[in-house]
Coordinates of C-alpha atoms in Angstrom, one line a residue:
Chain N
M1 CA 14.6 20.8 -0.3
A2 CA 12.0 19.5 2.1
V3 CA 14.2 19.3 5.2
S4 CA 15.9 22.6 4.7
G5 CA 12.5 24.2 3.9
V6 CA 11.0 22.8 7.2
L7 CA 13.8 24.3 9.2
L8 CA 13.2 27.7 7.5
V9 CA 9.5 27.5 8.1
L10 CA 10.1 26.7 11.8
F11 CA 12.3 29.8 12.0
L12 CA 9.6 31.9 10.3
V13 CA 7.1 30.7 13.0
A14 CA 9.5 31.5 15.9
H15 CA 10.4 34.9 14.3
M16 CA 6.8 35.8 13.9
V17 CA 6.0 35.0 17.5
G18 CA 8.9 37.2 18.6
N19 CA 7.7 40.0 16.4
L20 CA 4.2 39.9 18.0
K21 CA 5.9 41.0 21.3
V22 CA 5.8 44.5 19.7
F23 CA 2.1 44.6 20.8
V24 CA 3.1 44.0 24.4
G25 CA 5.2 47.1 24.6
A26 CA 8.6 48.6 23.9
A27 CA 10.2 47.2 27.1
S28 CA 9.0 43.7 26.4
F29 CA 10.1 43.8 22.7
D30 CA 13.6 45.1 23.5
H31 CA 13.9 42.7 26.4
Y32 CA 13.1 39.8 24.1
A33 CA 15.8 40.9 21.7
H34 CA 18.4 41.1 24.5
W35 CA 17.2 37.7 25.9
L36 CA 18.0 36.2 22.5
R37 CA 21.6 37.4 23.0
T38 CA 21.9 36.0 26.5
L39 CA 20.1 32.8 25.8
G40 CA 22.1 29.8 27.0
A41 CA 24.4 31.9 29.2
P42 CA 26.6 31.1 31.0
L43 CA 26.9 27.8 29.1
L44 CA 27.2 29.8 25.8
P45 CA 29.2 32.9 25.3
G46 CA 27.4 36.2 24.5
S47 CA 25.1 35.9 21.5
G48 CA 26.2 32.2 21.4
Y49 CA 22.7 30.8 20.8
L50 CA 22.1 33.5 18.1
W51 CA 25.2 32.4 16.2
I52 CA 24.3 28.7 16.4
Q53 CA 20.8 29.6 15.0
R54 CA 22.4 31.8 12.3
T55 CA 24.8 29.0 11.3
V56 CA 22.0 26.4 11.1
L57 CA 19.7 28.8 9.1
T58 CA 22.5 29.7 6.7
A59 CA 23.3 26.1 6.2
A60 CA 19.6 25.4 5.6
L61 CA 19.3 28.3 3.2
V62 CA 22.4 27.2 1.2
A63 CA 21.0 23.7 1.0
H64 CA 17.6 25.0 -0.1
V65 CA 19.0 27.3 -2.8
W66 CA 21.4 24.6 -4.0
A67 CA 18.6 22.0 -4.2
A68 CA 16.3 24.5 -6.0
T69 CA 19.0 25.5 -8.4
S70 CA 19.8 21.9 -9.3
L71 CA 16.1 21.1 -9.8
A72 CA 15.7 24.2 -12.0
L73 CA 18.8 23.2 -14.1
R74 CA 17.5 19.7 -14.5
A75 CA 14.1 20.9 -15.5
R76 CA 15.7 23.2 -18.1
A77 CA 17.8 20.3 -19.5
A78 CA 14.9 17.9 -19.5
R79 CA 13.0 20.0 -22.1
P80 CA 15.5 21.4 -24.6
V81 CA 12.8 22.2 -27.2
R82 CA 10.0 24.4 -25.7
Y83 CA 6.3 24.0 -26.5
A84 CA 5.0 26.6 -29.0
H85 CA 1.7 26.5 -27.1
R86 CA 1.7 25.6 -23.4
R87 CA -1.1 25.9 -21.0
P88 CA -0.7 25.1 -17.3
V89 CA -3.6 22.9 -16.3
R90 CA -3.0 22.9 -12.6
G91 CA -0.3 23.9 -10.2
G92 CA -1.7 27.1 -8.8
Y93 CA 0.1 30.5 -8.9
A94 CA 2.1 29.4 -5.8
A95 CA 3.5 26.3 -7.4
R96 CA 4.4 28.2 -10.6
T97 CA 6.2 31.1 -8.8
M98 CA 8.4 29.0 -6.5
R99 CA 11.6 29.7 -8.3
W100 CA 11.4 33.4 -9.0
G101 CA 9.4 34.0 -5.9
G102 CA 12.3 32.3 -4.0
V103 CA 14.8 34.7 -5.6
I104 CA 12.6 37.7 -4.6
I105 CA 12.4 36.4 -1.0
L106 CA 16.2 35.9 -0.9
L107 CA 16.8 39.5 -2.0
F108 CA 14.2 40.7 0.5
A109 CA 15.9 38.7 3.3
V110 CA 19.2 40.5 2.5
Y111 CA 17.5 43.9 2.7
H112 CA 15.7 42.9 5.8
V113 CA 18.9 41.9 7.6
L114 CA 20.6 45.2 6.6
D115 CA 17.5 47.0 7.8
L116 CA 16.5 45.5 11.1
T117 CA 19.4 43.3 12.2
T118 CA 22.5 45.4 11.3
G119 CA 20.6 48.7 11.1
H120 CA 22.5 50.0 8.1
L121 CA 19.4 50.7 6.0
N122 CA 17.2 51.7 9.0
P123 CA 16.4 55.4 9.6
V124 CA 17.4 55.0 13.3
G125 CA 19.6 51.9 13.3
D126 CA 20.0 51.7 17.1
R127 CA 20.9 48.1 17.8
A128 CA 20.2 48.4 21.5
H129 CA 16.6 49.4 21.0
P130 CA 15.0 47.4 18.1
Y131 CA 11.5 48.7 19.0
G132 CA 12.5 52.2 18.0
N133 CA 13.9 50.8 14.7
V134 CA 10.7 49.1 13.9
V135 CA 8.6 52.1 14.7
A136 CA 10.8 54.4 12.6
D137 CA 10.9 51.9 9.8
F138 CA 7.1 51.7 9.2
A139 CA 6.3 55.3 9.9
P140 CA 3.4 56.6 7.7
Q141 CA 5.7 58.8 5.6
R142 CA 7.8 55.7 4.8
W143 CA 4.8 54.0 3.2
Y144 CA 6.9 52.6 0.4
V145 CA 8.9 50.5 2.9
T146 CA 5.6 49.1 4.4
L147 CA 4.4 48.4 0.8
F148 CA 7.7 46.6 0.0
Y149 CA 7.5 44.5 3.2
T150 CA 3.8 43.7 2.5
L151 CA 4.7 42.4 -1.0
A152 CA 7.6 40.4 0.4
V153 CA 5.5 38.8 3.1
L154 CA 2.8 37.9 0.6
A155 CA 5.6 36.3 -1.6
V156 CA 6.7 34.3 1.5
G157 CA 3.1 33.3 2.0
L158 CA 2.7 32.0 -1.5
H159 CA 6.1 30.2 -1.3
V160 CA 5.1 28.5 2.0
R161 CA 1.7 27.6 0.7
H162 CA 3.1 25.3 -2.0
G163 CA 6.3 24.6 0.0
V164 CA 4.6 23.1 3.1
F165 CA 2.4 20.8 0.9
S166 CA 5.3 19.8 -1.3
A167 CA 7.6 19.1 1.7
V168 CA 5.0 16.8 3.4
R169 CA 4.6 15.0 0.1
T170 CA 8.4 14.6 -0.4
L171 CA 8.7 13.2 3.1
G172 CA 6.3 10.4 2.3
Q173 CA 2.7 11.6 2.7
R174 CA 0.8 9.1 0.5
T175 CA -3.0 9.1 1.0
A176 CA -5.7 11.2 -0.7
A177 CA -7.1 12.3 2.7
G178 CA -3.6 13.1 3.9
E179 CA -3.1 15.2 0.7
R180 CA -6.3 17.2 1.5
R181 CA -5.1 17.7 5.1
A182 CA -1.6 18.7 3.9
R183 CA -3.1 21.3 1.6
V184 CA -5.3 22.8 4.3
A185 CA -2.4 22.8 6.7
A186 CA -0.2 24.5 4.2
L187 CA -2.8 27.2 3.6
A188 CA -3.3 27.7 7.3
V189 CA 0.5 28.1 7.9
S190 CA 0.7 30.5 5.0
V191 CA -2.3 32.6 6.1
G192 CA -1.1 32.6 9.7
L193 CA 2.4 33.7 8.8
C194 CA 1.1 36.5 6.5
A195 CA -1.3 37.7 9.2
G196 CA 1.3 37.6 11.9
Y197 CA 4.0 39.3 9.9
L198 CA 1.8 42.0 8.3
S199 CA 0.2 42.9 11.6
V200 CA 3.4 44.6 12.9
P201 CA 4.1 47.1 10.0
F202 CA 0.4 47.9 9.6
A203 CA 0.0 48.5 13.3
V204 CA 3.0 50.9 13.2
T205 CA 1.7 52.7 10.1
V206 CA -1.8 53.3 11.4
G207 CA -0.4 54.3 14.8
L208 CA -1.5 51.4 17.0
V209 CA 2.1 50.8 17.9
G210 CA 4.3 53.9 18.3
Chain Z
M1 CA -16.7 21.7 -39.0
N2 CA -13.8 23.5 -40.5
L3 CA -10.6 23.7 -38.5
T4 CA -7.0 25.0 -38.9
L5 CA -4.5 22.5 -37.5
R6 CA -1.0 23.9 -36.7
I7 CA 1.1 20.8 -36.7
W8 CA 4.8 20.3 -35.7
R9 CA 6.5 18.9 -38.8
Q10 CA 10.0 17.5 -38.4
P11 CA 11.5 15.3 -41.2
G12 CA 13.6 13.2 -38.9
P13 CA 15.5 12.9 -35.6
G14 CA 17.7 15.9 -35.0
A15 CA 16.3 17.7 -38.0
K16 CA 14.9 21.2 -37.6
G17 CA 11.1 21.3 -37.2
R18 CA 8.4 23.9 -37.4
M19 CA 4.7 24.4 -36.9
V20 CA 2.9 24.1 -40.3
P21 CA -0.8 25.2 -40.6
Y22 CA -3.3 22.9 -42.4
R23 CA -6.8 23.8 -43.2
V24 CA -9.1 20.8 -42.6
T25 CA -12.7 20.9 -43.9
G26 CA -15.7 18.7 -43.4
V27 CA -14.8 17.5 -40.0
S28 CA -17.6 15.6 -38.3
P29 CA -18.2 16.3 -34.5
D30 CA -18.3 12.5 -34.1
M31 CA -14.8 12.0 -35.4
S32 CA -11.9 11.3 -33.0
F33 CA -8.9 13.6 -33.1
L34 CA -6.8 10.8 -34.8
E35 CA -9.5 10.4 -37.4
V36 CA -9.1 14.1 -38.3
L37 CA -5.3 13.4 -38.7
D38 CA -6.2 10.4 -40.8
M39 CA -8.4 12.6 -43.0
L40 CA -5.7 15.2 -43.4
N41 CA -3.1 12.4 -44.2
E42 CA -5.4 11.0 -47.0
R43 CA -5.5 14.4 -48.6
L44 CA -1.8 15.0 -48.2
T45 CA -1.1 11.5 -49.7
L46 CA -3.4 12.3 -52.7
E47 CA -1.6 15.6 -53.1
G48 CA 1.7 13.8 -53.1
A49 CA 2.8 15.5 -49.9
D50 CA 4.4 13.8 -46.9
P51 CA 1.7 12.6 -44.5
V52 CA 1.9 13.6 -40.8
A53 CA 3.5 10.9 -38.8
F54 CA 1.8 10.1 -35.5
D55 CA 1.7 7.1 -33.1
H56 CA -1.5 5.1 -32.6
D57 CA -2.5 1.5 -32.1
C58 CA -5.6 0.4 -30.3
R59 CA -7.7 3.5 -30.7
E60 CA -9.8 2.6 -27.7
G61 CA -7.8 4.3 -25.0
I62 CA -5.9 1.4 -23.5
C63 CA -2.6 1.0 -25.3
G64 CA -0.8 4.2 -24.6
A65 CA 0.6 4.6 -28.1
C66 CA -1.2 7.8 -29.1
G67 CA -0.5 11.0 -27.4
V68 CA 0.1 14.5 -28.7
V69 CA 0.0 17.9 -27.0
I70 CA -3.2 19.6 -28.2
D71 CA -3.4 23.4 -27.6
G72 CA -0.8 23.1 -24.9
V73 CA -2.4 20.2 -23.0
A74 CA -1.3 16.6 -23.2
H75 CA -4.0 14.5 -24.9
G76 CA -6.1 17.6 -25.3
P77 CA -8.7 19.5 -23.2
Q78 CA -10.9 16.5 -22.2
K79 CA -10.1 15.1 -18.7
A80 CA -9.1 11.4 -18.4
T81 CA -9.1 10.9 -22.2
T82 CA -6.5 9.7 -24.6
T83 CA -6.1 11.5 -27.9
C84 CA -7.8 8.6 -29.8
Q85 CA -10.8 9.0 -27.6
L86 CA -11.0 12.7 -27.8
H87 CA -13.9 13.7 -30.1
M88 CA -14.2 16.7 -32.2
R89 CA -17.5 17.8 -30.5
H90 CA -15.2 19.3 -27.8
F91 CA -13.9 21.8 -30.4
R92 CA -15.7 24.7 -32.2
D93 CA -16.1 25.3 -35.9
G94 CA -13.3 27.6 -37.0
D95 CA -10.9 26.8 -34.2
T96 CA -7.1 26.9 -34.7
V97 CA -5.6 23.9 -32.9
D98 CA -1.9 23.5 -32.1
V99 CA -0.6 19.9 -32.3
E100 CA 2.9 19.2 -30.9
P101 CA 4.8 16.1 -29.9
W102 CA 5.7 15.3 -26.3
R103 CA 8.6 17.6 -25.4
S104 CA 11.3 15.9 -23.4
R105 CA 15.0 15.3 -23.7
A106 CA 14.3 11.7 -22.9
F107 CA 11.8 11.4 -25.7
P108 CA 13.6 12.4 -28.9
V109 CA 11.4 13.1 -31.9
V110 CA 11.5 10.4 -34.5
K111 CA 9.4 12.2 -37.0
D112 CA 6.7 14.9 -36.8
L113 CA 4.5 13.9 -33.8
V114 CA 6.2 10.5 -33.1
V115 CA 8.7 10.4 -30.2
D116 CA 10.8 7.5 -28.9
R117 CA 9.5 6.6 -25.5
G118 CA 12.1 3.9 -24.9
A119 CA 13.3 5.8 -21.8
L120 CA 10.1 4.6 -20.0
D121 CA 11.0 1.1 -20.9
R122 CA 14.4 1.6 -19.4
V123 CA 12.8 2.7 -16.2
I124 CA 10.7 -0.4 -16.2
Q125 CA 13.7 -2.6 -16.9
A126 CA 15.4 -1.2 -13.8
G127 CA 12.8 -2.7 -11.5
G128 CA 9.2 -2.6 -12.7
Y129 CA 8.7 -6.3 -12.3
V130 CA 8.6 -9.2 -9.8
S131 CA 11.2 -11.9 -10.4
A132 CA 9.6 -14.5 -8.1
P133 CA 8.3 -17.4 -10.3
T134 CA 4.6 -17.0 -10.1
G135 CA 3.5 -20.0 -12.2
S136 CA 0.1 -20.0 -13.8
A137 CA -2.7 -17.8 -12.6
P138 CA -3.3 -18.6 -8.9
D139 CA -6.7 -19.5 -7.6
A140 CA -8.8 -16.6 -6.6
H141 CA -8.2 -15.7 -2.9
A142 CA -5.3 -18.1 -2.6
L143 CA -3.2 -15.1 -1.6
P144 CA -5.2 -12.7 0.5
V145 CA -4.7 -9.0 -0.4
P146 CA -6.5 -6.4 1.7
K147 CA -9.1 -4.6 -0.3
A148 CA -7.5 -1.2 0.1
D149 CA -4.2 -2.5 -1.2
A150 CA -5.9 -4.3 -4.1
D151 CA -7.7 -1.1 -5.1
A152 CA -4.6 1.1 -4.8
A153 CA -2.5 -1.4 -6.8
F154 CA -5.1 -1.7 -9.4
E155 CA -5.6 2.0 -9.8
A156 CA -1.8 2.4 -10.2
A157 CA -1.7 -0.5 -12.6
T158 CA -4.0 1.2 -15.0
C159 CA -1.1 3.4 -16.2
I160 CA -0.7 2.8 -19.9
G161 CA 2.8 4.4 -20.1
C162 CA 1.8 7.0 -22.6
G163 CA 4.1 9.6 -21.3
A164 CA 1.5 12.4 -20.9
C165 CA 2.8 13.0 -17.3
V166 CA 6.3 13.8 -18.8
A167 CA 4.8 16.0 -21.5
A168 CA 2.7 18.1 -19.0
C169 CA 5.3 18.3 -16.2
P170 CA 6.9 21.8 -16.0
N171 CA 10.1 20.0 -14.9
G172 CA 9.9 17.3 -17.6
S173 CA 9.7 14.7 -14.8
A174 CA 8.4 11.1 -15.3
M175 CA 7.8 10.7 -11.5
L176 CA 4.1 9.9 -11.9
F177 CA 4.9 7.1 -14.3
T178 CA 7.6 5.7 -12.0
A179 CA 5.4 6.2 -9.0
A180 CA 2.5 4.3 -10.6
K181 CA 4.8 1.3 -11.2
V182 CA 6.3 1.4 -7.7
T183 CA 2.8 1.7 -6.2
H184 CA 1.3 -1.1 -8.3
L185 CA 3.9 -3.7 -7.3
G186 CA 4.7 -2.3 -3.8
R187 CA 1.1 -2.6 -2.6
L188 CA 0.9 -6.4 -3.5
P189 CA 2.4 -9.3 -1.6
Q190 CA 4.3 -10.5 -4.7
G191 CA 6.1 -7.1 -4.9
Q192 CA 7.5 -7.1 -1.4
P193 CA 10.9 -8.9 -1.7
E194 CA 12.2 -6.4 -4.2
R195 CA 10.3 -3.3 -2.9
P196 CA 13.4 -1.5 -1.5
S197 CA 15.7 -2.1 -4.5
R198 CA 12.9 -1.5 -7.0
V199 CA 12.2 2.1 -5.9
L200 CA 16.0 3.0 -5.7
D201 CA 16.8 1.4 -9.1
M202 CA 13.8 2.8 -10.9
V203 CA 14.4 6.4 -9.6
A204 CA 18.1 6.0 -10.6
A205 CA 17.1 4.9 -14.1
H206 CA 14.6 7.7 -14.2
D207 CA 17.2 10.3 -13.4
E208 CA 19.7 8.7 -15.8
A209 CA 17.2 8.9 -18.7
G210 CA 17.4 12.7 -18.4
F211 CA 13.9 13.3 -16.9
G212 CA 13.6 16.3 -14.5
G213 CA 12.9 16.2 -10.8
C214 CA 9.4 16.3 -9.3
T215 CA 8.3 19.5 -7.5
N216 CA 4.7 18.3 -6.8
T217 CA 2.9 20.8 -9.1
G218 CA 0.3 18.1 -9.9
E219 CA 0.0 18.9 -13.6
C220 CA 0.9 15.2 -14.4
A221 CA -2.1 13.8 -12.5
T222 CA -4.4 16.4 -14.1
V223 CA -3.6 15.3 -17.7
C224 CA -3.2 11.6 -17.0
P225 CA -5.7 9.8 -19.2
K226 CA -6.0 7.0 -16.6
G227 CA -6.4 9.4 -13.7
I228 CA -3.4 8.0 -11.8
P229 CA -3.6 10.0 -8.5
L230 CA -0.8 12.3 -7.4
E231 CA -0.5 10.5 -4.0
T232 CA 1.3 7.6 -5.8
I233 CA 4.3 10.0 -5.8
G234 CA 3.9 10.2 -2.0
Q235 CA 4.0 6.4 -2.0
L236 CA 7.2 6.5 -4.1
N237 CA 8.8 9.1 -1.8
H238 CA 7.8 7.0 1.3
D239 CA 9.3 3.8 -0.2
Y240 CA 12.4 5.7 -1.3
L241 CA 13.1 7.2 2.1
R242 CA 12.5 3.8 3.8
A243 CA 14.8 2.0 1.3
S244 CA 17.5 4.6 1.6
R245 CA 17.7 4.1 5.3
R246 CA 18.4 0.4 5.0
P247 CA 22.0 -0.6 5.0
A248 CA 23.3 -1.2 1.5
G249 CA 24.2 -4.8 2.3
S250 CA 20.6 -5.8 3.0
R251 CA 19.5 -5.2 -0.5
P252 CA 18.3 -8.3 -2.3

């Protein structure tokens, strides 16, 4: 859970930094996308690096979902008779929504790949010019897409907020001061990711990027 | 004070149970929660009804025998307090209070509010001990222990094994209990020789008992009547990772 989660968070950070190139300009953004395909050439074939990354991410995702499912099944089996009256005393909203939040994020990821990677659900869907796809995707009249992205990114933020703390704890963080630092770091990563990811669709919607 | 208690009644192991409401009158705010159950049981006995079975022993918050889920919270609403030390002044006149046993597959209900917590004993039997002969009590300071280690070990050693962590955990995990024992012995010199095997064996026994896995939600540490800190679970994870990396042949 922790190791696969850390890999996925590292990807989220790299992906967010790449997204921010949209503020530099269309040429820079498109060039970045092409650079990802030629990364490692001539050592790697075309898109070679991209496929390595996709393979690692898919493996991490499968491991993450498998671990989460087995934990959820164990939790269900561990309490066959439910409480008539149950009140959560701690474990914020983030911790309590890890499982269903994770399912929502997974569904969003599928939509997101079909939208901005393969282009099937994108109004333009020109794979050679991703900048145009992004601009068309978050146009003001497609406010519902922007809204959906916003909710999904916030779900990712909540997931990461508990996830980063929990991963650090799983990997052996064991002091009270370290726990406070881990919680602050988790919040910082979560807020940073949300801000970075939301800036792009909002900038397109309000016309800062066009 | 007059209260309505809705209590889980279950005639025996495996039998079907249900919540039964009881009206309790003349409750003093100075009574403990268990004394209210005593008062109810006296009345039920006089009426020829079956009294409510519940576990209790020392009634001073140190034995770990008592423990019921009160209004959805293990040991009730008061922080760092066992059920026997929970006083009725924390409730209001006219309240309806739900009383349920610990809910866990590893803790089968024996009767009403009494559960069999033998699963915790099996976790202890798997490694919650030191097998080095220690003789009689050693002279003070004969074996130097750094202050930080002594404090951490003592804090973990205050675990009374009541099972509230299991009752509160959304995953039904006993990781805080297991971690308290691992931390208690793992921070002291006497616990070092068996430290790697202890954590591996105790976690294996924990999983075998049917407890769930830990997801670090922290509800256990919040309800713990002894205030065992959540970072003991980090200590357990740390020891577990280190022990798993050792070659199998090097285990004592």
